[in-house]
Amino acid sequence: MNGKVKNTIGIGGKTSPKEAGAKESAAASQLLALLESRYAMRVLWALRDGHAQTFRLLQDSVGGITPNTLNTRLKELRAAGLLHHDNDGYLLTATGLELSRRLAEVTAYAPKLSASQGRAKPR
């Protein structure tokens, strides 16, 4: 997650629809880049039940992740406001829980899309 989004303000302090669309597109691109990071989705999935997990338990839940990679993903997800850490361990924030619910909807929709693509005739 290296890309910073330049804040552009229109005349009179109002954002034009074009600028707003560009900001939304940049935000979506940043979110997708984070989710494409190796193990990021698996970390979110491991925490989606709302129960705190320690670093070690989370490492076991994700499976196959090195401590360095898990530490990096946790820092990135915390910086994005998707999870936080307290005395009990790591938990999704309200935003992280909402995202995990929306990702579950995408996951449920994926087989329908896949089936419709299989029926589509090439042009």
GROMACS .gro file of C-alpha atoms in nm:
model
  123
    1MET     CA    1   0.000   0.000   0.000
    2ASN     CA    2   0.241   0.266  -0.113
    3GLY     CA    3   0.020   0.489  -0.327
    4LYS     CA    4  -0.095   0.815  -0.178
    5VAL     CA    5  -0.402   0.976  -0.327
    6LYS     CA    6  -0.363   1.343  -0.406
    7ASN     CA    7  -0.644   1.547  -0.256
    8THR     CA    8  -0.789   1.767  -0.530
    9ILE     CA    9  -1.046   2.032  -0.447
   10GLY     CA   10  -1.255   2.204  -0.711
   11ILE     CA   11  -1.327   2.576  -0.732
   12GLY     CA   12  -1.499   2.713  -0.426
   13GLY     CA   13  -1.397   2.413  -0.218
   14LYS     CA   14  -1.648   2.184  -0.386
   15THR     CA   15  -1.551   1.858  -0.547
   16SER     CA   16  -1.678   1.809  -0.900
   17PRO     CA   17  -1.853   1.483  -0.991
   18LYS     CA   18  -1.552   1.392  -1.206
   19GLU     CA   19  -1.313   1.451  -0.913
   20ALA     CA   20  -1.540   1.257  -0.677
   21GLY     CA   21  -1.547   0.967  -0.922
   22ALA     CA   22  -1.169   0.975  -0.950
   23LYS     CA   23  -1.134   0.970  -0.570
   24GLU     CA   24  -1.375   0.677  -0.542
   25SER     CA   25  -1.186   0.493  -0.813
   26ALA     CA   26  -0.853   0.558  -0.640
   27ALA     CA   27  -0.996   0.441  -0.305
   28ALA     CA   28  -1.132   0.124  -0.468
   29SER     CA   29  -0.796   0.061  -0.634
   30GLN     CA   30  -0.616   0.102  -0.301
   31LEU     CA   31  -0.856  -0.136  -0.128
   32LEU     CA   32  -0.822  -0.396  -0.403
   33ALA     CA   33  -0.443  -0.366  -0.392
   34LEU     CA   34  -0.451  -0.430  -0.017
   35LEU     CA   35  -0.685  -0.728  -0.056
   36GLU     CA   36  -0.465  -0.871  -0.332
   37SER     CA   37  -0.169  -0.874  -0.092
   38ARG     CA   38  -0.074  -1.228  -0.007
   39TYR     CA   39  -0.276  -1.361   0.290
   40ALA     CA   40  -0.471  -1.036   0.347
   41MET     CA   41  -0.805  -1.197   0.265
   42ARG     CA   42  -0.720  -1.500   0.478
   43VAL     CA   43  -0.644  -1.276   0.776
   44LEU     CA   44  -0.978  -1.097   0.733
   45TRP     CA   45  -1.157  -1.431   0.695
   46ALA     CA   46  -0.993  -1.567   1.011
   47LEU     CA   47  -1.123  -1.270   1.211
   48ARG     CA   48  -1.471  -1.239   1.056
   49ASP     CA   49  -1.646  -1.420   1.344
   50GLY     CA   50  -1.576  -1.124   1.574
   51HIS     CA   51  -1.359  -1.315   1.821
   52ALA     CA   52  -1.015  -1.180   1.909
   53GLN     CA   53  -0.716  -1.386   1.807
   54THR     CA   54  -0.361  -1.361   1.933
   55PHE     CA   55  -0.077  -1.339   1.684
   56ARG     CA   56   0.004  -1.708   1.728
   57LEU     CA   57  -0.357  -1.822   1.696
   58LEU     CA   58  -0.403  -1.602   1.391
   59GLN     CA   59  -0.089  -1.748   1.236
   60ASP     CA   60  -0.234  -2.098   1.290
   61SER     CA   61  -0.577  -1.993   1.158
   62VAL     CA   62  -0.433  -1.846   0.839
   63GLY     CA   63  -0.196  -2.138   0.786
   64GLY     CA   64   0.134  -2.127   0.600
   65ILE     CA   65   0.205  -1.763   0.676
   66THR     CA   66   0.544  -1.661   0.814
   67PRO     CA   67   0.559  -1.434   1.121
   68ASN     CA   68   0.714  -1.155   0.911
   69THR     CA   69   0.441  -1.172   0.648
   70LEU     CA   70   0.166  -1.185   0.910
   71ASN     CA   71   0.317  -0.887   1.090
   72THR     CA   72   0.328  -0.691   0.763
   73ARG     CA   73  -0.034  -0.777   0.674
   74LEU     CA   74  -0.151  -0.686   1.025
   75LYS     CA   75   0.022  -0.348   1.003
   76GLU     CA   76  -0.134  -0.281   0.661
   77LEU     CA   77  -0.482  -0.385   0.772
   78ARG     CA   78  -0.451  -0.175   1.089
   79ALA     CA   79  -0.334   0.125   0.886
   80ALA     CA   80  -0.638   0.080   0.660
   81GLY     CA   81  -0.865   0.085   0.967
   82LEU     CA   82  -0.987  -0.270   0.913
   83LEU     CA   83  -0.859  -0.422   1.237
   84HIS     CA   84  -0.721  -0.324   1.572
   85HIS     CA   85  -0.525  -0.488   1.849
   86ASP     CA   86  -0.612  -0.491   2.218
   87ASN     CA   87  -0.521  -0.703   2.522
   88ASP     CA   88  -0.725  -0.996   2.387
   89GLY     CA   89  -0.563  -0.995   2.044
   90TYR     CA   90  -0.658  -0.880   1.695
   91LEU     CA   91  -1.017  -0.792   1.605
   92LEU     CA   92  -1.190  -0.648   1.302
   93THR     CA   93  -1.314  -0.292   1.339
   94ALA     CA   94  -1.672  -0.205   1.244
   95THR     CA   95  -1.537  -0.116   0.899
   96GLY     CA   96  -1.351  -0.447   0.879
   97LEU     CA   97  -1.665  -0.638   0.977
   98GLU     CA   98  -1.867  -0.453   0.712
   99LEU     CA   99  -1.602  -0.530   0.451
  100SER     CA  100  -1.597  -0.898   0.548
  101ARG     CA  101  -1.978  -0.913   0.511
  102ARG     CA  102  -1.955  -0.754   0.167
  103LEU     CA  103  -1.677  -0.992   0.066
  104ALA     CA  104  -1.898  -1.282   0.176
  105GLU     CA  105  -2.165  -1.150  -0.062
  106VAL     CA  106  -1.911  -1.141  -0.345
  107THR     CA  107  -1.803  -1.494  -0.259
  108ALA     CA  108  -2.165  -1.611  -0.269
  109TYR     CA  109  -2.219  -1.434  -0.604
  110ALA     CA  110  -1.903  -1.569  -0.770
  111PRO     CA  111  -2.047  -1.911  -0.868
  112LYS     CA  112  -2.343  -1.739  -1.039
  113LEU     CA  113  -2.109  -1.517  -1.238
  114SER     CA  114  -1.887  -1.810  -1.323
  115ALA     CA  115  -2.187  -2.013  -1.445
  116SER     CA  116  -2.316  -1.726  -1.658
  117GLN     CA  117  -1.973  -1.678  -1.815
  118GLY     CA  118  -1.969  -2.045  -1.906
  119ARG     CA  119  -2.299  -2.002  -2.092
  120ALA     CA  120  -2.201  -1.679  -2.267
  121LYS     CA  121  -2.135  -1.714  -2.637
  122PRO     CA  122  -1.813  -1.562  -2.770
  123ARG     CA  123  -1.849  -1.276  -3.016
   0.00000   0.00000   0.00000
